[in-house]
């Protein structure tokens, strides 16, 4: 099965800067979700974007989906030290009930 | 609502021992899944269920059994633990093509 691949694998920025993470995939999807995981903790859902949507916002988060390029991006604006975490994209592939996770982007926001 | 609960939080086993990881949800979700997460990796799907009495294999099912006798519970059984099963295990539940809600995880160490 194919999974989303996040890019970059690691990202280090200063507080107040924006952080952009990307997720690419290979086959058709039903929807794509972004999750956050703080070190050693469970996953927290951020945003779900369906295949017929192009952009969604939630607070300081903005997710875009380009099905023609088979890619999605997660933008965190005005980052804070508390945003330090790993971020994962997760796909539901066309015709399957399985959710497939990528390996994640590790974001470090320096105060 | 308690959401998704997992027990135990931490377990140490010797090679060859068996144990059951418990997972319960009180949101009446049809779908439940088990994942394992190894250091620096994303989540890999072990088994999942789309309803009571229905289970299917994920990406890494070998060495694990599941059953789904009720909507609420989805236990994961290790019949003969191996060091390669040392990992953090997450249970999740969701409605079809909707957000997955994760439990806090079970850390398993197999010696």
CSV table of C-alpha atoms in Angstrom, one decimal:
chain,number,residue,atom,x,y,z
A,1,UNK,CA,0.0,0.0,0.0
A,2,UNK,CA,1.2,3.5,-0.7
A,3,UNK,CA,1.5,6.1,2.0
A,4,UNK,CA,1.8,9.8,2.1
A,5,UNK,CA,5.3,11.1,2.2
A,6,UNK,CA,5.9,14.2,4.2
A,7,UNK,CA,8.6,16.7,3.3
A,8,UNK,CA,10.7,17.9,4.9
A,9,UNK,CA,11.5,15.2,7.5
A,10,UNK,CA,12.6,17.9,9.9
A,11,UNK,CA,12.1,21.6,10.2
A,12,UNK,CA,13.5,24.1,12.7
A,13,UNK,CA,12.2,27.7,12.8
A,14,UNK,CA,12.0,30.6,15.2
A,15,UNK,CA,8.9,31.6,17.1
A,16,UNK,CA,6.7,33.8,15.0
A,17,UNK,CA,7.8,32.4,11.7
A,18,UNK,CA,5.5,30.3,9.4
A,19,UNK,CA,6.0,26.6,9.0
A,20,UNK,CA,5.1,24.7,5.8
A,21,UNK,CA,5.0,21.0,5.5
A,22,UNK,CA,4.1,19.0,2.5
A,23,UNK,CA,2.6,15.6,1.8
A,24,UNK,CA,2.7,13.8,-1.5
A,25,UNK,CA,1.0,10.6,-2.5
A,26,UNK,CA,0.7,8.4,-5.6
A,27,UNK,CA,-2.9,7.2,-6.1
A,28,UNK,CA,-6.4,8.6,-5.7
A,29,UNK,CA,-7.6,9.5,-2.3
A,30,UNK,CA,-11.0,9.9,-0.6
A,31,UNK,CA,-9.7,12.4,2.0
A,32,UNK,CA,-6.5,13.5,3.6
A,33,UNK,CA,-6.0,14.3,7.2
A,34,UNK,CA,-3.3,16.0,9.2
A,35,UNK,CA,-2.4,15.0,12.8
A,36,UNK,CA,0.0,16.3,15.4
A,37,UNK,CA,1.9,14.2,17.9
A,38,UNK,CA,3.8,15.6,20.8
A,39,UNK,CA,6.7,13.6,21.9
A,40,UNK,CA,5.6,10.3,23.5
A,41,UNK,CA,1.9,11.2,23.3
A,42,UNK,CA,-1.1,10.2,21.3
A,43,UNK,CA,-2.1,11.8,18.0
A,44,UNK,CA,-4.3,14.8,17.8
A,45,UNK,CA,-6.4,15.5,14.8
A,46,UNK,CA,-5.9,18.9,13.1
A,47,UNK,CA,-7.8,19.0,9.8
A,48,UNK,CA,-9.6,16.7,7.4
A,49,UNK,CA,-9.8,17.8,3.8
A,50,UNK,CA,-11.8,15.8,1.2
A,51,UNK,CA,-10.8,15.1,-2.3
A,52,UNK,CA,-13.3,17.7,-3.7
A,53,UNK,CA,-12.0,20.5,-1.5
A,54,UNK,CA,-9.0,22.7,-2.2
A,55,UNK,CA,-8.4,24.6,1.0
A,56,UNK,CA,-9.4,24.5,4.7
A,57,UNK,CA,-8.6,26.7,7.6
A,58,UNK,CA,-8.6,26.1,11.4
A,59,UNK,CA,-7.2,28.9,13.5
A,60,UNK,CA,-3.6,29.3,12.6
A,61,UNK,CA,-3.6,26.2,10.4
A,62,UNK,CA,-4.2,26.2,6.7
A,63,UNK,CA,-4.3,23.0,4.6
A,64,UNK,CA,-4.4,22.9,0.8
A,65,UNK,CA,-5.0,19.9,-1.5
A,66,UNK,CA,-4.0,19.7,-5.1
A,67,UNK,CA,-5.3,16.4,-6.5
A,68,UNK,CA,-3.7,17.1,-9.9
A,69,UNK,CA,-0.3,17.2,-8.3
A,70,UNK,CA,-1.3,14.6,-5.7
A,71,UNK,CA,0.0,16.8,-2.9
A,72,UNK,CA,-1.2,18.6,0.2
A,73,UNK,CA,0.4,21.2,2.4
A,74,UNK,CA,0.0,22.2,6.0
A,75,UNK,CA,0.8,25.8,6.9
A,76,UNK,CA,1.2,26.9,10.5
A,77,UNK,CA,1.3,30.7,10.8
A,78,UNK,CA,2.9,32.7,13.6
A,79,UNK,CA,4.4,29.6,15.1
A,80,UNK,CA,4.8,29.1,18.8
A,81,UNK,CA,7.1,27.0,20.9
A,82,UNK,CA,4.0,24.9,21.8
A,83,UNK,CA,3.7,23.9,18.1
A,84,UNK,CA,6.9,21.8,18.5
A,85,UNK,CA,5.7,18.3,17.6
A,86,UNK,CA,5.7,15.8,14.8
A,87,UNK,CA,3.1,16.3,12.1
A,88,UNK,CA,1.7,13.4,10.0
A,89,UNK,CA,-0.5,13.2,7.0
A,90,UNK,CA,-2.9,10.3,6.7
A,91,UNK,CA,-4.8,9.1,3.6
A,92,UNK,CA,-7.8,7.1,2.9
A,93,UNK,CA,-7.3,5.7,-0.5
A,94,UNK,CA,-10.0,5.3,-3.1
A,95,UNK,CA,-12.0,2.1,-2.5
A,96,UNK,CA,-10.3,1.2,0.8
A,97,UNK,CA,-11.3,1.7,4.4
A,98,UNK,CA,-7.7,1.7,5.6
A,99,UNK,CA,-5.9,4.8,6.8
A,100,UNK,CA,-2.3,5.1,5.8
A,101,UNK,CA,0.1,7.3,7.6
A,102,UNK,CA,3.3,8.9,6.4
A,103,UNK,CA,6.5,9.0,8.5
A,104,UNK,CA,6.0,12.6,9.6
A,105,UNK,CA,7.7,16.0,9.7
A,106,UNK,CA,9.4,16.8,13.0
A,107,UNK,CA,8.9,20.5,13.7
A,108,UNK,CA,11.0,22.4,16.2
A,109,UNK,CA,10.0,26.0,17.1
A,110,UNK,CA,12.7,27.8,18.9
A,111,UNK,CA,11.7,30.5,21.4
B,1,UNK,CA,-17.4,10.9,27.0
B,2,UNK,CA,-14.2,9.2,27.8
B,3,UNK,CA,-13.3,8.9,24.0
B,4,UNK,CA,-10.9,6.1,23.3
B,5,UNK,CA,-9.3,4.4,26.3
B,6,UNK,CA,-6.4,1.9,26.3
B,7,UNK,CA,-5.1,-0.3,29.0
B,8,UNK,CA,-2.4,-0.9,30.2
B,9,UNK,CA,-0.3,2.2,29.7
B,10,UNK,CA,2.9,0.3,30.0
B,11,UNK,CA,3.8,-3.4,30.0
B,12,UNK,CA,6.9,-5.5,30.1
B,13,UNK,CA,6.8,-9.0,28.7
B,14,UNK,CA,9.3,-11.8,28.3
B,15,UNK,CA,9.7,-13.5,25.0
B,16,UNK,CA,7.0,-16.0,24.4
B,17,UNK,CA,4.5,-14.6,26.9
B,18,UNK,CA,1.0,-13.7,25.7
B,19,UNK,CA,-1.1,-10.7,26.6
B,20,UNK,CA,-4.1,-8.7,25.5
B,21,UNK,CA,-4.0,-4.9,24.9
B,22,UNK,CA,-7.5,-3.5,25.7
B,23,UNK,CA,-9.2,-0.7,23.7
B,24,UNK,CA,-12.6,0.7,24.2
B,25,UNK,CA,-14.5,3.7,22.8
B,26,UNK,CA,-17.8,5.2,23.9
B,27,UNK,CA,-18.6,7.2,20.7
B,28,UNK,CA,-20.5,4.5,18.9
B,29,UNK,CA,-18.0,4.5,16.1
B,30,UNK,CA,-18.2,1.7,13.6
B,31,UNK,CA,-14.5,1.7,12.7
B,32,UNK,CA,-11.7,0.8,15.0
B,33,UNK,CA,-8.0,0.3,14.3
B,34,UNK,CA,-4.8,-0.8,15.9
B,35,UNK,CA,-1.4,0.8,15.0
B,36,UNK,CA,2.1,0.4,16.1
B,37,UNK,CA,4.7,3.2,16.1
B,38,UNK,CA,8.4,2.5,16.2
B,39,UNK,CA,11.0,5.2,17.1
B,40,UNK,CA,11.2,7.9,14.4
B,41,UNK,CA,8.5,6.2,12.4
B,42,UNK,CA,4.9,6.9,11.5
B,43,UNK,CA,2.0,4.6,12.4
B,44,UNK,CA,1.7,1.3,10.8
B,45,UNK,CA,-1.7,-0.4,10.6
B,46,UNK,CA,-1.9,-3.8,12.3
B,47,UNK,CA,-5.6,-4.7,12.1
B,48,UNK,CA,-8.8,-2.8,11.7
B,49,UNK,CA,-12.5,-3.4,12.0
B,50,UNK,CA,-15.5,-1.8,10.2
B,51,UNK,CA,-18.1,-3.2,12.6
B,52,UNK,CA,-18.8,-5.8,15.2
B,53,UNK,CA,-17.9,-9.2,13.9
B,54,UNK,CA,-15.8,-7.8,11.0
B,55,UNK,CA,-12.0,-7.5,11.1
B,56,UNK,CA,-9.3,-7.3,8.5
B,57,UNK,CA,-5.6,-7.2,8.3
B,58,UNK,CA,-3.5,-4.1,7.9
B,59,UNK,CA,0.1,-3.6,6.9
B,60,UNK,CA,1.8,-5.5,9.7
B,61,UNK,CA,-0.6,-8.2,11.0
B,62,UNK,CA,1.7,-11.1,11.8
B,63,UNK,CA,2.0,-12.0,15.4
B,64,UNK,CA,-1.3,-10.2,16.3
B,65,UNK,CA,-4.9,-11.3,16.6
B,66,UNK,CA,-8.0,-9.2,17.0
B,67,UNK,CA,-11.7,-9.8,17.5
B,68,UNK,CA,-14.7,-7.4,17.6
B,69,UNK,CA,-17.6,-8.9,19.5
B,70,UNK,CA,-19.1,-5.5,20.5
B,71,UNK,CA,-19.0,-2.0,18.9
B,72,UNK,CA,-17.2,-0.6,21.9
B,73,UNK,CA,-14.3,-3.0,22.4
B,74,UNK,CA,-11.4,-4.0,20.1
B,75,UNK,CA,-8.8,-6.0,22.0
B,76,UNK,CA,-5.4,-6.8,20.4
B,77,UNK,CA,-3.8,-10.1,21.3
B,78,UNK,CA,-0.1,-11.0,21.2
B,79,UNK,CA,0.0,-14.8,21.3
B,80,UNK,CA,3.8,-15.3,21.7
B,81,UNK,CA,5.6,-12.0,22.2
B,82,UNK,CA,8.8,-11.3,20.4
B,83,UNK,CA,11.4,-8.5,20.9
B,84,UNK,CA,10.4,-7.2,17.5
B,85,UNK,CA,7.0,-6.3,18.9
B,86,UNK,CA,8.5,-3.8,21.3
B,87,UNK,CA,6.7,-0.7,20.3
B,88,UNK,CA,4.0,1.9,21.2
B,89,UNK,CA,0.6,0.7,20.3
B,90,UNK,CA,-2.3,3.0,19.5
B,91,UNK,CA,-5.9,2.2,19.1
B,92,UNK,CA,-8.3,4.5,17.2
B,93,UNK,CA,-11.9,4.8,16.3
B,94,UNK,CA,-13.9,6.7,13.7
B,95,UNK,CA,-17.0,7.0,11.6
B,96,UNK,CA,-16.6,6.1,8.0
B,97,UNK,CA,-14.3,8.6,6.2
B,98,UNK,CA,-14.3,10.9,9.2
B,99,UNK,CA,-11.7,11.9,11.8
B,100,UNK,CA,-9.9,9.2,13.7
B,101,UNK,CA,-9.8,9.6,17.5
B,102,UNK,CA,-6.7,8.1,19.1
B,103,UNK,CA,-6.2,6.5,22.5
B,104,UNK,CA,-3.2,7.5,24.7
B,105,UNK,CA,-1.2,4.5,23.7
B,106,UNK,CA,0.3,1.4,25.3
B,107,UNK,CA,4.1,1.2,25.6
B,108,UNK,CA,5.2,-2.5,25.3
B,109,UNK,CA,8.7,-3.8,26.0
B,110,UNK,CA,9.5,-7.4,25.1
B,111,UNK,CA,12.7,-8.7,26.7
